[in-house]
């Protein structure tokens, strides 16, 4: 039986069929090697800023944020994740420290700290940077109430950074994608994200109450577009927790497509234990089990997102 060192060396003869466990281990190692050497995809001509929002909890919002971001980084893109949820789940999944007092989105929004002072590189994935969220952020909405232009604090922080913008201005070192992970509410933190972003990515679970509550989110988007950010558009709908074995899931997916049309990605994210397990190890599924159906689905979704806007 081959050792881990043999597999890591990527020898020509990798077939080891002595036991199912050996084959599974071999496939996992090959997937990890392959994930580190995926061919790069074309970069957008300017930074694309996505707001990932859905006021309904448990729809895979944070999971989709970190895994799509990780997949794009593995595809050669430069990506920034801004964790705007006081729970800090995106920071946890990306193995970024976010204990109380850690510089992050609270300092960015409330104290006006420059973006470069709170950005941390991901230790797991090259090309992926993170602005962590701490429990301090829970009080930010109250503290921002009396602040002038409180809805545009995040937008100003992003626009002032040298790595955000078009290729001719920001250069080769620019971030290609910025993903803002919002809390499951429509408060001031989410409004800041909607003002800062140009594209809205809405994860929708393939379950009975999938579209419940979306009406209020879309009304908020219309309000922001009318008064604060006319460039904001609902560009991407991602169906998550899809179980192909049930008619309910396919029925919900069809209903979502009937409502949103071409905005719905062709790739659906399946229910996956590996996707759920990954954050407990401080990882995304893209590094935890890159050969799993969940990881491959997020990779394909990332490719779709990139191909849908490469000319932007």
Coordinates of C-alpha atoms in Angstrom, one line a residue:
X1 CA 0.0 0.0 0.0
X2 CA 1.3 3.5 -0.8
X3 CA 2.3 5.9 1.9
X4 CA 1.1 9.5 2.1
X5 CA 4.6 10.6 0.9
X6 CA 4.2 8.5 -2.2
X7 CA 0.9 10.1 -3.0
X8 CA 2.2 13.6 -2.2
X9 CA 5.0 13.1 -4.7
X10 CA 2.2 12.5 -7.3
X11 CA 3.8 9.4 -8.8
X12 CA 2.7 8.1 -12.1
X13 CA 1.2 4.8 -10.8
X14 CA -1.5 6.0 -8.3
X15 CA -3.8 3.0 -8.6
X16 CA -4.2 1.3 -5.3
X17 CA -7.3 -0.9 -5.1
X18 CA -6.3 -3.0 -2.1
X19 CA -9.2 -1.7 0.1
X20 CA -12.1 0.8 -0.3
X21 CA -10.5 2.9 2.4
X22 CA -7.2 3.1 0.5
X23 CA -9.0 4.1 -2.6
X24 CA -11.0 6.8 -0.8
X25 CA -7.8 8.2 0.8
X26 CA -6.1 8.1 -2.6
X27 CA -8.9 10.0 -4.2
X28 CA -8.9 12.6 -1.5
X29 CA -5.2 13.2 -1.9
X30 CA -5.5 13.5 -5.7
X31 CA -8.4 16.0 -5.2
X32 CA -6.3 18.1 -2.9
X33 CA -3.4 18.1 -5.3
X34 CA -5.7 19.0 -8.2
X35 CA -7.4 21.8 -6.2
X36 CA -4.0 23.5 -5.8
X37 CA -3.3 23.4 -9.5
X38 CA -6.5 24.4 -11.1
X39 CA -6.1 26.5 -14.3
X40 CA -6.8 30.2 -13.7
X41 CA -9.9 31.8 -15.3
X42 CA -9.9 35.3 -16.8
X43 CA -10.0 38.1 -14.3
X44 CA -12.8 40.7 -14.5
X45 CA -11.7 44.2 -15.7
X46 CA -12.7 45.8 -12.5
X47 CA -13.5 44.7 -8.9
X48 CA -16.9 43.0 -8.6
X49 CA -18.5 43.7 -5.2
X50 CA -21.1 41.1 -4.1
X51 CA -23.5 41.5 -1.2
X52 CA -24.5 38.0 0.1
X53 CA -27.8 38.5 1.9
X54 CA -31.0 36.8 2.9
X55 CA -32.9 37.8 6.0
X56 CA -34.1 34.2 6.4
X57 CA -31.6 32.3 8.5
X58 CA -30.2 28.8 7.7
X59 CA -30.2 29.2 4.0
X60 CA -26.5 28.6 3.5
X61 CA -25.6 32.3 3.2
X62 CA -22.2 32.3 5.1
X63 CA -21.4 28.8 3.7
X64 CA -21.9 30.0 0.2
X65 CA -19.9 33.2 0.8
X66 CA -16.8 31.4 2.0
X67 CA -16.9 28.5 -0.4
X68 CA -17.6 30.6 -3.6
X69 CA -14.8 33.0 -2.4
X70 CA -12.4 30.0 -1.8
X71 CA -13.3 28.5 -5.1
X72 CA -12.6 31.7 -7.0
X73 CA -9.2 32.1 -5.2
X74 CA -8.3 28.5 -6.3
X75 CA -9.2 29.6 -9.8
X76 CA -6.5 32.3 -9.7
X77 CA -8.7 35.3 -8.6
X78 CA -7.8 37.7 -5.9
X79 CA -10.7 37.7 -3.4
X80 CA -11.7 39.7 -0.3
X81 CA -14.3 38.5 2.2
X82 CA -15.8 41.0 4.5
X83 CA -17.5 39.4 7.5
X84 CA -20.4 41.7 8.5
X85 CA -22.1 39.2 10.8
X86 CA -21.4 39.6 14.6
X87 CA -21.4 35.8 14.9
X88 CA -18.2 35.8 12.9
X89 CA -19.0 32.5 11.2
X90 CA -17.3 33.4 7.9
X91 CA -14.2 34.2 9.9
X92 CA -14.3 30.9 11.7
X93 CA -14.7 29.0 8.4
X94 CA -11.7 30.8 6.9
X95 CA -9.6 30.1 10.0
X96 CA -9.2 33.8 11.0
X97 CA -9.0 34.8 14.6
X98 CA -11.9 36.9 15.7
X99 CA -11.9 37.1 19.5
X100 CA -13.2 40.3 21.1
X101 CA -10.9 43.2 20.4
X102 CA -9.5 41.8 17.1
X103 CA -9.4 44.6 14.5
X104 CA -12.1 44.0 12.0
X105 CA -15.4 45.3 10.6
X106 CA -16.3 47.0 13.9
X107 CA -13.2 49.2 13.7
X108 CA -13.8 49.7 9.9
X109 CA -17.4 51.0 10.4
X110 CA -17.5 52.6 13.8
X111 CA -13.9 53.9 14.3
X112 CA -13.3 54.6 10.6
X113 CA -10.1 52.6 10.5
X114 CA -8.6 52.2 7.0
X115 CA -9.3 48.9 5.2
X116 CA -5.7 48.0 5.0
X117 CA -5.5 48.0 8.9
X118 CA -8.1 45.3 9.3
X119 CA -7.4 42.9 6.3
X120 CA -5.9 39.5 7.2
X121 CA -4.7 37.0 4.6
X122 CA -6.2 33.5 4.7
X123 CA -3.7 30.9 6.1
X124 CA -5.4 28.2 4.0
X125 CA -5.9 29.7 0.6
X126 CA -3.5 31.9 -1.4
X127 CA -5.1 35.0 -2.9
X128 CA -7.9 35.1 -0.3
X129 CA -8.1 38.0 2.2
X130 CA -10.5 38.5 5.1
X131 CA -11.9 41.3 7.2
X132 CA -13.0 39.4 10.4
X133 CA -16.1 40.2 12.5
X134 CA -16.1 40.1 16.3
X135 CA -18.8 40.2 18.9
X136 CA -18.1 43.9 19.2
X137 CA -20.0 44.3 15.9
X138 CA -23.2 43.4 17.7
X139 CA -23.4 47.0 19.1
X140 CA -22.4 48.7 15.9
X141 CA -25.9 49.4 14.7
X142 CA -26.7 51.4 17.9
X143 CA -23.4 53.2 17.8
X144 CA -23.9 54.2 14.1
X145 CA -27.3 55.7 14.6
X146 CA -25.9 59.2 15.4
X147 CA -23.0 59.0 12.8
X148 CA -23.2 61.2 9.8
X149 CA -23.7 59.3 6.5
X150 CA -24.0 56.1 8.5
X151 CA -25.3 54.0 5.6
X152 CA -22.2 54.6 3.5
X153 CA -19.3 53.9 5.9
X154 CA -18.4 50.6 4.2
X155 CA -18.7 52.0 0.7
X156 CA -16.3 54.8 1.6
X157 CA -13.8 52.4 3.1
X158 CA -13.9 50.2 0.0
X159 CA -13.7 53.0 -2.5
X160 CA -10.7 54.6 -0.7
X161 CA -8.6 51.4 -1.0
X162 CA -6.0 51.1 -3.8
X163 CA -6.9 47.5 -4.5
X164 CA -10.5 48.2 -5.4
X165 CA -11.4 49.5 -8.8
X166 CA -10.7 49.1 -12.5
X167 CA -7.6 47.5 -13.9
X168 CA -6.2 50.8 -15.2
X169 CA -6.5 52.4 -11.8
X170 CA -6.0 49.6 -9.3
X171 CA -3.5 47.6 -11.3
X172 CA -2.7 43.9 -11.3
X173 CA -2.8 43.7 -7.5
X174 CA -6.5 44.6 -7.4
X175 CA -9.1 42.4 -5.7
X176 CA -11.1 40.8 -8.4
X177 CA -14.0 39.9 -6.1
X178 CA -15.3 41.3 -2.8
X179 CA -17.9 39.3 -0.9
X180 CA -19.8 40.9 1.9
X181 CA -21.4 38.4 4.2
X182 CA -24.4 40.0 5.9
X183 CA -26.2 39.1 9.1
X184 CA -29.7 37.5 8.7
X185 CA -31.5 40.9 9.2
X186 CA -32.2 44.1 7.3
X187 CA -30.6 46.5 9.8
X188 CA -27.9 49.1 9.4
X189 CA -25.1 46.6 8.8
X190 CA -27.0 45.0 5.8
X191 CA -27.8 48.5 4.5
X192 CA -24.1 49.4 4.6
X193 CA -23.4 46.3 2.5
X194 CA -26.2 47.1 0.0
X195 CA -24.8 50.7 -0.4
X196 CA -21.2 49.4 -0.9
X197 CA -22.0 46.6 -3.4
X198 CA -23.0 46.5 -7.0
X199 CA -24.3 42.9 -7.2
X200 CA -26.6 41.0 -4.8
X201 CA -26.1 37.3 -4.4
X202 CA -29.1 35.6 -2.7
X203 CA -28.8 32.0 -1.5
X204 CA -32.2 30.3 -1.4
X205 CA -32.7 26.9 0.1
X206 CA -34.6 24.2 -1.9
X207 CA -37.2 23.9 0.8
X208 CA -40.9 24.8 1.3
X209 CA -40.4 28.3 2.7
X210 CA -37.7 29.2 0.2
X211 CA -39.3 32.5 -1.0
X212 CA -40.7 33.5 2.3
X213 CA -39.4 36.8 3.4
X214 CA -37.7 37.6 0.1
X215 CA -40.3 40.2 -0.7
X216 CA -39.1 42.5 2.1
X217 CA -35.4 42.0 1.0
X218 CA -36.3 43.0 -2.5
X219 CA -38.3 46.1 -1.2
X220 CA -35.2 47.1 0.7
X221 CA -33.1 46.6 -2.4
X222 CA -35.5 48.9 -4.3
X223 CA -35.3 51.5 -1.6
X224 CA -31.5 51.4 -1.6
X225 CA -31.4 51.6 -5.3
X226 CA -33.7 54.6 -5.4
X227 CA -32.0 56.6 -2.7
X228 CA -28.5 55.4 -2.0
X229 CA -27.0 53.1 -4.6
X230 CA -28.6 53.1 -8.1
X231 CA -26.0 50.6 -9.4
X232 CA -27.2 47.8 -7.1
X233 CA -28.7 44.8 -8.9
X234 CA -29.8 41.3 -8.0
X235 CA -27.4 39.5 -10.3
X236 CA -27.2 36.0 -8.8
X237 CA -29.5 33.5 -7.2
X238 CA -27.9 30.4 -5.8
X239 CA -30.1 27.4 -4.9
X240 CA -28.7 25.6 -1.8
X241 CA -29.4 22.4 0.2
X242 CA -30.7 20.8 -3.0
X243 CA -31.8 17.1 -2.6
X244 CA -32.2 15.6 -6.1
X245 CA -34.0 12.6 -4.6
X246 CA -37.1 14.7 -3.7
X247 CA -39.8 16.2 -5.9
X248 CA -40.0 19.1 -3.3
X249 CA -36.5 20.3 -4.1
X250 CA -37.0 20.2 -7.9
X251 CA -40.4 21.9 -7.5
X252 CA -38.9 24.7 -5.3
X253 CA -36.0 25.1 -7.8
X254 CA -38.5 25.5 -10.7
X255 CA -40.5 28.1 -8.7
X256 CA -37.3 30.1 -8.0
X257 CA -36.4 30.0 -11.7
X258 CA -39.9 31.1 -12.6
X259 CA -39.5 34.2 -10.3
X260 CA -35.9 35.1 -11.1
X261 CA -35.2 33.6 -14.6
X262 CA -31.6 33.9 -15.8
X263 CA -30.4 35.2 -12.5
X264 CA -30.6 31.7 -11.1
X265 CA -27.3 29.8 -11.5
X266 CA -27.6 26.5 -13.3
X267 CA -25.5 24.8 -10.6
X268 CA -27.4 23.8 -7.5
X269 CA -25.6 23.2 -4.2
X270 CA -26.5 19.7 -2.8
X271 CA -27.1 18.9 0.8
X272 CA -23.7 17.7 2.0
X273 CA -22.3 16.5 5.4
X274 CA -18.8 17.5 4.3
X275 CA -20.0 21.1 3.7
X276 CA -21.5 21.2 7.2
X277 CA -18.4 19.6 8.8
X278 CA -15.8 21.9 7.2
X279 CA -16.2 25.0 9.5
X280 CA -15.7 22.9 12.6
X281 CA -12.1 22.4 11.3
X282 CA -11.6 26.0 10.5
X283 CA -11.9 25.3 6.7
X284 CA -14.1 25.7 3.7
X285 CA -15.2 22.5 2.0
X286 CA -12.9 23.6 -0.9
X287 CA -9.9 22.6 1.3
X288 CA -11.5 20.2 3.7
X289 CA -12.7 17.8 1.1
X290 CA -12.1 19.2 -2.4
X291 CA -13.3 16.1 -4.2
X292 CA -16.7 16.0 -2.5
X293 CA -20.0 16.8 -4.4
X294 CA -20.4 20.0 -2.3
X295 CA -16.9 21.3 -3.2
X296 CA -17.3 20.5 -6.9
X297 CA -20.7 22.2 -7.0
X298 CA -19.3 25.4 -5.4
X299 CA -16.4 25.3 -7.8
X300 CA -18.9 25.1 -10.8
X301 CA -21.0 27.9 -9.2
X302 CA -17.9 30.1 -9.0
X303 CA -17.1 29.4 -12.6
X304 CA -20.6 30.5 -13.6
X305 CA -20.4 33.7 -11.5
X306 CA -17.1 34.5 -13.2
X307 CA -18.3 33.8 -16.7
X308 CA -21.5 35.8 -16.2
X309 CA -19.6 39.0 -15.6
X310 CA -16.1 38.6 -17.0
X311 CA -16.6 41.7 -19.2
X312 CA -17.6 43.9 -16.3

